[in-house]
PDB file of C-alpha atoms in Angstrom:
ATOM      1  CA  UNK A   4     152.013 160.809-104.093  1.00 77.00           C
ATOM      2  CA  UNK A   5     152.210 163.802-102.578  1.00 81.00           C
ATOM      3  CA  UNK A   6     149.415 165.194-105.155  1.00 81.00           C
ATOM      4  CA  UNK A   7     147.372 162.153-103.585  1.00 81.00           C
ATOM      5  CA  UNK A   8     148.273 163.358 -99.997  1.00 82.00           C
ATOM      6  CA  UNK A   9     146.757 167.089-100.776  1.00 79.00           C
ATOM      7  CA  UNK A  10     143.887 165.587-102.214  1.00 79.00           C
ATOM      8  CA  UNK A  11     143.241 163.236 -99.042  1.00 81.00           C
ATOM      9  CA  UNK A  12     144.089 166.650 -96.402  1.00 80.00           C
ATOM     10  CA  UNK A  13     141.947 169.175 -98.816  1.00 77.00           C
ATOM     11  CA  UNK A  14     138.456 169.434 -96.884  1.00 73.00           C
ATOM     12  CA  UNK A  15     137.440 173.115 -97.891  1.00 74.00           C
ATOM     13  CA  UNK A  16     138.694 175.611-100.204  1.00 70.00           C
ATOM     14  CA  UNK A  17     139.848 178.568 -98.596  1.00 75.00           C
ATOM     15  CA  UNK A  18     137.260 181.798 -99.047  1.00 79.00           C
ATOM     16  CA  UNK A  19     140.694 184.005-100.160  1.00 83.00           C
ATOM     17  CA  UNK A  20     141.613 181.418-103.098  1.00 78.00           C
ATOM     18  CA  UNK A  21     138.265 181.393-104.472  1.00 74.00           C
ATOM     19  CA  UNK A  22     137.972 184.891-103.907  1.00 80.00           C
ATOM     20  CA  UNK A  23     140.790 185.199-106.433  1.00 81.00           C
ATOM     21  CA  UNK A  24     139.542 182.848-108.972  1.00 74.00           C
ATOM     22  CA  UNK A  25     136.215 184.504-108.493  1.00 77.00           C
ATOM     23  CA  UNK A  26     137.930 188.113-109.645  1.00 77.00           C
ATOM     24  CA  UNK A  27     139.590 186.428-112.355  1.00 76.00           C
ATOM     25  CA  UNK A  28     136.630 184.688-113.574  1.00 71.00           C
ATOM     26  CA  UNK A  29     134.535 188.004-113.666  1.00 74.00           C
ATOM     27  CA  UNK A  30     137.337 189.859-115.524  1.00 71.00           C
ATOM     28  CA  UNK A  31     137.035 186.948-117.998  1.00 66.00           C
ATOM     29  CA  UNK A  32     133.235 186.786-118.313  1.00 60.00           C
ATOM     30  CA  UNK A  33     130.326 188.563-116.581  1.00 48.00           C
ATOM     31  CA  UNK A  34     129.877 185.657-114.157  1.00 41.00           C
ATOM     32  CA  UNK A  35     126.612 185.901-111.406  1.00 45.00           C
ATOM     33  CA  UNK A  36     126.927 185.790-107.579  1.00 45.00           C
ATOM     34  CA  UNK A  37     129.525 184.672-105.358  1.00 46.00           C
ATOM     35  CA  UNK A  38     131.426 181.795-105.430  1.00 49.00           C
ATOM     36  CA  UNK A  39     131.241 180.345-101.882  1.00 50.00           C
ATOM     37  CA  UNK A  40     133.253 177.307-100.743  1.00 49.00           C
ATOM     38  CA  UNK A  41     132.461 173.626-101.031  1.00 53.00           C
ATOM     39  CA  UNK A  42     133.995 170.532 -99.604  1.00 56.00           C
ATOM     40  CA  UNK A  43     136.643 169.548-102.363  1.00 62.00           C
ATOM     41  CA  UNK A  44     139.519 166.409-101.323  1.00 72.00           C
ATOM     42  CA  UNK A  45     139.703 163.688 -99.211  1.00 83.00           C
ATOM     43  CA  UNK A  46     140.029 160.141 -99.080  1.00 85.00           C
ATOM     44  CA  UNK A  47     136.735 159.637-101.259  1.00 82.00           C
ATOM     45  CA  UNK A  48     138.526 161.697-104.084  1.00 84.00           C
ATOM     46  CA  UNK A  49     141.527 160.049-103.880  1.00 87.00           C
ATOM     47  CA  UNK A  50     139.638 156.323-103.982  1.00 84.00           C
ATOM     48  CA  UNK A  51     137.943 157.767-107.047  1.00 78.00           C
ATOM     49  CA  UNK A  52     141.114 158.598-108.626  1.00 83.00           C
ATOM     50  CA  UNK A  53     142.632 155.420-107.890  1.00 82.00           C
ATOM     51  CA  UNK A  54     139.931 153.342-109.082  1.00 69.00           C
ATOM     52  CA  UNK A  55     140.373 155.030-112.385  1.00 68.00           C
ATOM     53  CA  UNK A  56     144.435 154.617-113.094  1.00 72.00           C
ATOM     54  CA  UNK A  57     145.979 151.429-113.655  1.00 67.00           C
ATOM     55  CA  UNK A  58     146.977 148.277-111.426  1.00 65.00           C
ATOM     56  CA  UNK A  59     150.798 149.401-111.082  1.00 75.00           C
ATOM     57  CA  UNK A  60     150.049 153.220-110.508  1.00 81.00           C
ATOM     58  CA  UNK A  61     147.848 152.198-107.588  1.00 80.00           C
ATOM     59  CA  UNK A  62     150.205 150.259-105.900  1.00 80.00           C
ATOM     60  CA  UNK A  63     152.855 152.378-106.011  1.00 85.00           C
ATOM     61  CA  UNK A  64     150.553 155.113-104.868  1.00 90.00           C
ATOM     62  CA  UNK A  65     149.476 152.871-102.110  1.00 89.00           C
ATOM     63  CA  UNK A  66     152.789 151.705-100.960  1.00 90.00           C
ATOM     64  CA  UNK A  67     154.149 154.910-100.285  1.00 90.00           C
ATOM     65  CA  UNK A  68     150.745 155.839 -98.436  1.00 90.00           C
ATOM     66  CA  UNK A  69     150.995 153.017 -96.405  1.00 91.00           C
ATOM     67  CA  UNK A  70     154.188 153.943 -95.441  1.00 93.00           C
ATOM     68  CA  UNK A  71     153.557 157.421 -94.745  1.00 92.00           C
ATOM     69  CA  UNK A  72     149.944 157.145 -93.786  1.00 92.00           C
ATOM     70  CA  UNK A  73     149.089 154.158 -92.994  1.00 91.00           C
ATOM     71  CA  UNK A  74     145.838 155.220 -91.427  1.00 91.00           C
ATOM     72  CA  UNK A  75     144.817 156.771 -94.518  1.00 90.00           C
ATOM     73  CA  UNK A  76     146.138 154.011 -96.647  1.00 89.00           C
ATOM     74  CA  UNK A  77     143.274 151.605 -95.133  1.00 87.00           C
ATOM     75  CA  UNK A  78     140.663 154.357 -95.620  1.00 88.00           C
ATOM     76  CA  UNK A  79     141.301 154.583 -98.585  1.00 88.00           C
ATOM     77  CA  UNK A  80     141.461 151.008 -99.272  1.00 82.00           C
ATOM     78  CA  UNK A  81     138.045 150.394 -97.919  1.00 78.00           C
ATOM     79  CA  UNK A  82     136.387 153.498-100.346  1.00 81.00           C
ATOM     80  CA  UNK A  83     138.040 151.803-103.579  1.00 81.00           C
ATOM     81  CA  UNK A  84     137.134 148.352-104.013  1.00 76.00           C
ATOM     82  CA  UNK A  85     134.247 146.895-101.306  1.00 76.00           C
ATOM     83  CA  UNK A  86     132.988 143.402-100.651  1.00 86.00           C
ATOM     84  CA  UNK A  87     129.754 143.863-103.271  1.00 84.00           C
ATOM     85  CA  UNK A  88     132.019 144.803-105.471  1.00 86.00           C
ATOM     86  CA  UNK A  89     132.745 140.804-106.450  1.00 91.00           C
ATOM     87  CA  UNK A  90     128.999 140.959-107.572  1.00 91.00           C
ATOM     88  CA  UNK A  91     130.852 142.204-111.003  1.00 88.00           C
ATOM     89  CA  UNK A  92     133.797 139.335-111.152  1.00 92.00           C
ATOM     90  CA  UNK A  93     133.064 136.760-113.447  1.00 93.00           C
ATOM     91  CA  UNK A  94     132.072 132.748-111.837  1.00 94.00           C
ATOM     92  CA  UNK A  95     135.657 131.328-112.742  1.00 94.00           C
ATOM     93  CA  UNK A  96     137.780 134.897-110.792  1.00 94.00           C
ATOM     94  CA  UNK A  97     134.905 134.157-107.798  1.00 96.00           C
ATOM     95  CA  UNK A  98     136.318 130.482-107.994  1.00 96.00           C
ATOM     96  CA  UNK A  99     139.639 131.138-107.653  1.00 95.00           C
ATOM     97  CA  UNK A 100     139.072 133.617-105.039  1.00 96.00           C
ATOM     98  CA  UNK A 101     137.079 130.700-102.784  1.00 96.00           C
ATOM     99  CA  UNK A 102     139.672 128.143-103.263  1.00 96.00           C
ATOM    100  CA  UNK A 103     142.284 130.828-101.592  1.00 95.00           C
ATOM    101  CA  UNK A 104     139.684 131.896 -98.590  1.00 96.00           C
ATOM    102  CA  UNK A 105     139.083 129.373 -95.726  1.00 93.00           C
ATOM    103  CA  UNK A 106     135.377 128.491 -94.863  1.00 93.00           C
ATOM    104  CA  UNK A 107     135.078 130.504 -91.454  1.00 94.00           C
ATOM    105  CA  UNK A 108     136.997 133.626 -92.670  1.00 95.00           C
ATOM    106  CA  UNK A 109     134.144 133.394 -95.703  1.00 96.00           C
ATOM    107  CA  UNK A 110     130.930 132.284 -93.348  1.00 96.00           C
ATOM    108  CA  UNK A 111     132.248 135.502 -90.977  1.00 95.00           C
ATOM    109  CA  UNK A 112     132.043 137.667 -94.457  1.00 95.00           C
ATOM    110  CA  UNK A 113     128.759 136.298 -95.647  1.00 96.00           C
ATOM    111  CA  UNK A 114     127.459 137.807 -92.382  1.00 94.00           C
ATOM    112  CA  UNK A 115     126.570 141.314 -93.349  1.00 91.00           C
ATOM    113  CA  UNK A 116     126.261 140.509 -97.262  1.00 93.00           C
ATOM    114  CA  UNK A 117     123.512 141.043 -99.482  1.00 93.00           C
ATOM    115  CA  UNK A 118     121.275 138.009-100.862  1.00 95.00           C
ATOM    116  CA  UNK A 119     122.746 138.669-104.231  1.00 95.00           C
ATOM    117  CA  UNK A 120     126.700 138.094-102.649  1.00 95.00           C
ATOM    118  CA  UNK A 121     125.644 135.595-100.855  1.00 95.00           C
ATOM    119  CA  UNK A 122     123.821 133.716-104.073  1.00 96.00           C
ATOM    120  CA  UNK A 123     126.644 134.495-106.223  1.00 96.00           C
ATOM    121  CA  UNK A 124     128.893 132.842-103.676  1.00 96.00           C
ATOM    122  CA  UNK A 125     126.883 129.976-102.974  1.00 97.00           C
ATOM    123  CA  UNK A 126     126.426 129.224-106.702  1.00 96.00           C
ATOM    124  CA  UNK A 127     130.373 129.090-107.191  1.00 96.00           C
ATOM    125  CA  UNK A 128     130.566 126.352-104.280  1.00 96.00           C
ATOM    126  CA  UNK A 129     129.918 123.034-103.926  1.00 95.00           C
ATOM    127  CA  UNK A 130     126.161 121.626-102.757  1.00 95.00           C
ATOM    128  CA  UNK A 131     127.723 120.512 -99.816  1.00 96.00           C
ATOM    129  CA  UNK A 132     130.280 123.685 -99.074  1.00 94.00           C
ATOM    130  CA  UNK A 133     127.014 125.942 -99.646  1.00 95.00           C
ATOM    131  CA  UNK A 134     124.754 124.180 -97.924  1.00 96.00           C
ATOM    132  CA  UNK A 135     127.610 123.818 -94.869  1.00 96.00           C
ATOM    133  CA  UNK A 136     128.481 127.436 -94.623  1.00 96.00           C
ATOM    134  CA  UNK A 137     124.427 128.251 -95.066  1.00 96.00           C
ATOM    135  CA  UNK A 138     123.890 125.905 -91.632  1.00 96.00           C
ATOM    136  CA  UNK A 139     127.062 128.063 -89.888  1.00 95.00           C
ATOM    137  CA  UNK A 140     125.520 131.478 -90.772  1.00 94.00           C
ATOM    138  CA  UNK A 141     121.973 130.313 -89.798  1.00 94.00           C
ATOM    139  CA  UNK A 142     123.763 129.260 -86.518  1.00 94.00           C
ATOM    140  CA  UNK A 143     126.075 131.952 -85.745  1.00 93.00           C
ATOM    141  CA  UNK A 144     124.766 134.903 -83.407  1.00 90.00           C
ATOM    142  CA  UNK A 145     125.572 138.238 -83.140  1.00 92.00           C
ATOM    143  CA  UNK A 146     128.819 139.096 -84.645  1.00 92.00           C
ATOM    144  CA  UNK A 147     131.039 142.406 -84.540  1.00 92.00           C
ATOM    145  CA  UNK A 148     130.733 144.421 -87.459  1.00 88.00           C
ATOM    146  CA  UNK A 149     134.287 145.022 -87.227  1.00 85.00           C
ATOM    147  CA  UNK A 150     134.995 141.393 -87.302  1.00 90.00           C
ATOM    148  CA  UNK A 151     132.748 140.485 -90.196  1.00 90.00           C
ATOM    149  CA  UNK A 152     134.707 143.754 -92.200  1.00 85.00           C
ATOM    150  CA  UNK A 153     138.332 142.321 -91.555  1.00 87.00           C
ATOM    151  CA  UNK A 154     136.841 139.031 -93.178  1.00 91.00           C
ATOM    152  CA  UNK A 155     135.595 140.811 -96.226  1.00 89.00           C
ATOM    153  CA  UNK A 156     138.909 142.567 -96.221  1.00 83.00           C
ATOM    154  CA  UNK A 157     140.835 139.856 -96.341  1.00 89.00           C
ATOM    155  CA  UNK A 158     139.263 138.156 -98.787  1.00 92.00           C
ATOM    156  CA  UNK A 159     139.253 141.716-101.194  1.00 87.00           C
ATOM    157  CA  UNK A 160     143.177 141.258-100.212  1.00 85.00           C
ATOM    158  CA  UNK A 161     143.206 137.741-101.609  1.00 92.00           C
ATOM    159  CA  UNK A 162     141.629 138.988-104.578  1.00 91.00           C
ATOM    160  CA  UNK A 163     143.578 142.248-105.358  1.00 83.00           C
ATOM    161  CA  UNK A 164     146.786 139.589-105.224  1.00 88.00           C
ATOM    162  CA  UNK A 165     145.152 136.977-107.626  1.00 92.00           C
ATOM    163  CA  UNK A 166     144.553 140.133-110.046  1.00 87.00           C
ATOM    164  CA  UNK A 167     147.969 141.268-109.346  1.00 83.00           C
ATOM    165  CA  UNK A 168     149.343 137.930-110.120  1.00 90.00           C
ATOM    166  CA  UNK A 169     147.294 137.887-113.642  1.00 89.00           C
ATOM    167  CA  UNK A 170     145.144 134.973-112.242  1.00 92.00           C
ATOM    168  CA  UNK A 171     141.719 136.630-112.089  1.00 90.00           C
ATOM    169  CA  UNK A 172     140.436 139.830-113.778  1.00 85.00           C
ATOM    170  CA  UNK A 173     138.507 142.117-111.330  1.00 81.00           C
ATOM    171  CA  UNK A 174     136.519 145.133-113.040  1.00 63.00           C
ATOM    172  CA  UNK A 175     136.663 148.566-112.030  1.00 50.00           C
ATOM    173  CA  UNK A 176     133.392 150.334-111.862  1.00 45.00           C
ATOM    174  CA  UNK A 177     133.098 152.348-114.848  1.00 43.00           C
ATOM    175  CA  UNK A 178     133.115 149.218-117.313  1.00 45.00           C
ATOM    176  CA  UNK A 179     136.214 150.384-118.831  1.00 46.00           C
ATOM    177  CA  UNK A 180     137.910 147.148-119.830  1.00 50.00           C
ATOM    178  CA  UNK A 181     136.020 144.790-121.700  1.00 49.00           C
ATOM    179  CA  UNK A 182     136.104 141.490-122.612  1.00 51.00           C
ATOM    180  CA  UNK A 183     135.332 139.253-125.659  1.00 48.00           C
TER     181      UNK A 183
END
């Protein structure tokens, strides 16, 4: 955790530190030009990392950042799994997500979504569900973005506790896991 916290603070390298390494480097081998310093850390690198370790590694991780930070904590939550992300769950997880999600909560989602989301939901609904929640987004006006994110939200929380629960199977971008 607290590897995950200096990660999540890092922004730039200092100049002395890579002033160092720089020294060292062209000791080592006859190395060209300066070595100037770039934006290293933060809560994309630690949403990176986290997408990449496994289910009980991130929640600990998570648990103690939302106790220490939970500002952070929901930062970083948002940069590791997003809404379009449950373009990659297969039709039977994206059904057992929809029975837990009520239809308002998933009409305010829809809102911002792309066709493809929205398609991918429909198809995992009933005619008459679909063609309801179509009628309620053709209705609704102008919505807060920040409204129609907490929806998405909660339904990624509904999800993440399905897959924590063993009930659904929700892929982490690099393919790693497959399935036969």
């Amino acid at each position: 955790q607290d590897v995950i916290l200096r990660i999540a603070d890092l922004e730039h390298v200092p100049i002395n530190i890579l002033d160092e390494v720089e020294d060292v480097l062209r000791e080592g081998i006859n190395s060209q030009g300066p070595i100037g310093g770039r934006a290293a850390g933060g809560s994309n690198t630690v949403a990176e990392i986290l997408n990449q370790v496994d289910q009980t590694t991130e929640n600990a991780i998570m648990t103690k950042l939302e106790e220490d930070r939970p500002e952070l904590s929901n930062e970083v939550r948002k940069l590791m799994f997003v809404f379009e992300d449950l373009l990659g769950v297969d039709d039977r997880s994206i059904r057992a997500i929809l029975k837990e999600v009520n239809n308002d909560e998933l009409t305010l989602a829809l809102k911002s979504a792309t066709d493809d989301m929205r398609n991918k939901v429909f198809s995992n609904l009933s005619e008459r569900a679909a063609g309801m929640i179509k009628e309620d987004l053709e209705a609704m006006g102008p919505t807060k973005l920040a409204d129609v994110e907490k929806a998405q939200q909660a339904i990624l929380r509904i999800a993440k506790k399905l897959e924590a629960e063993g009930k659904i199977v929700i892929g982490k971008g690099d393919g790693g896991d497959q399935f036969v």
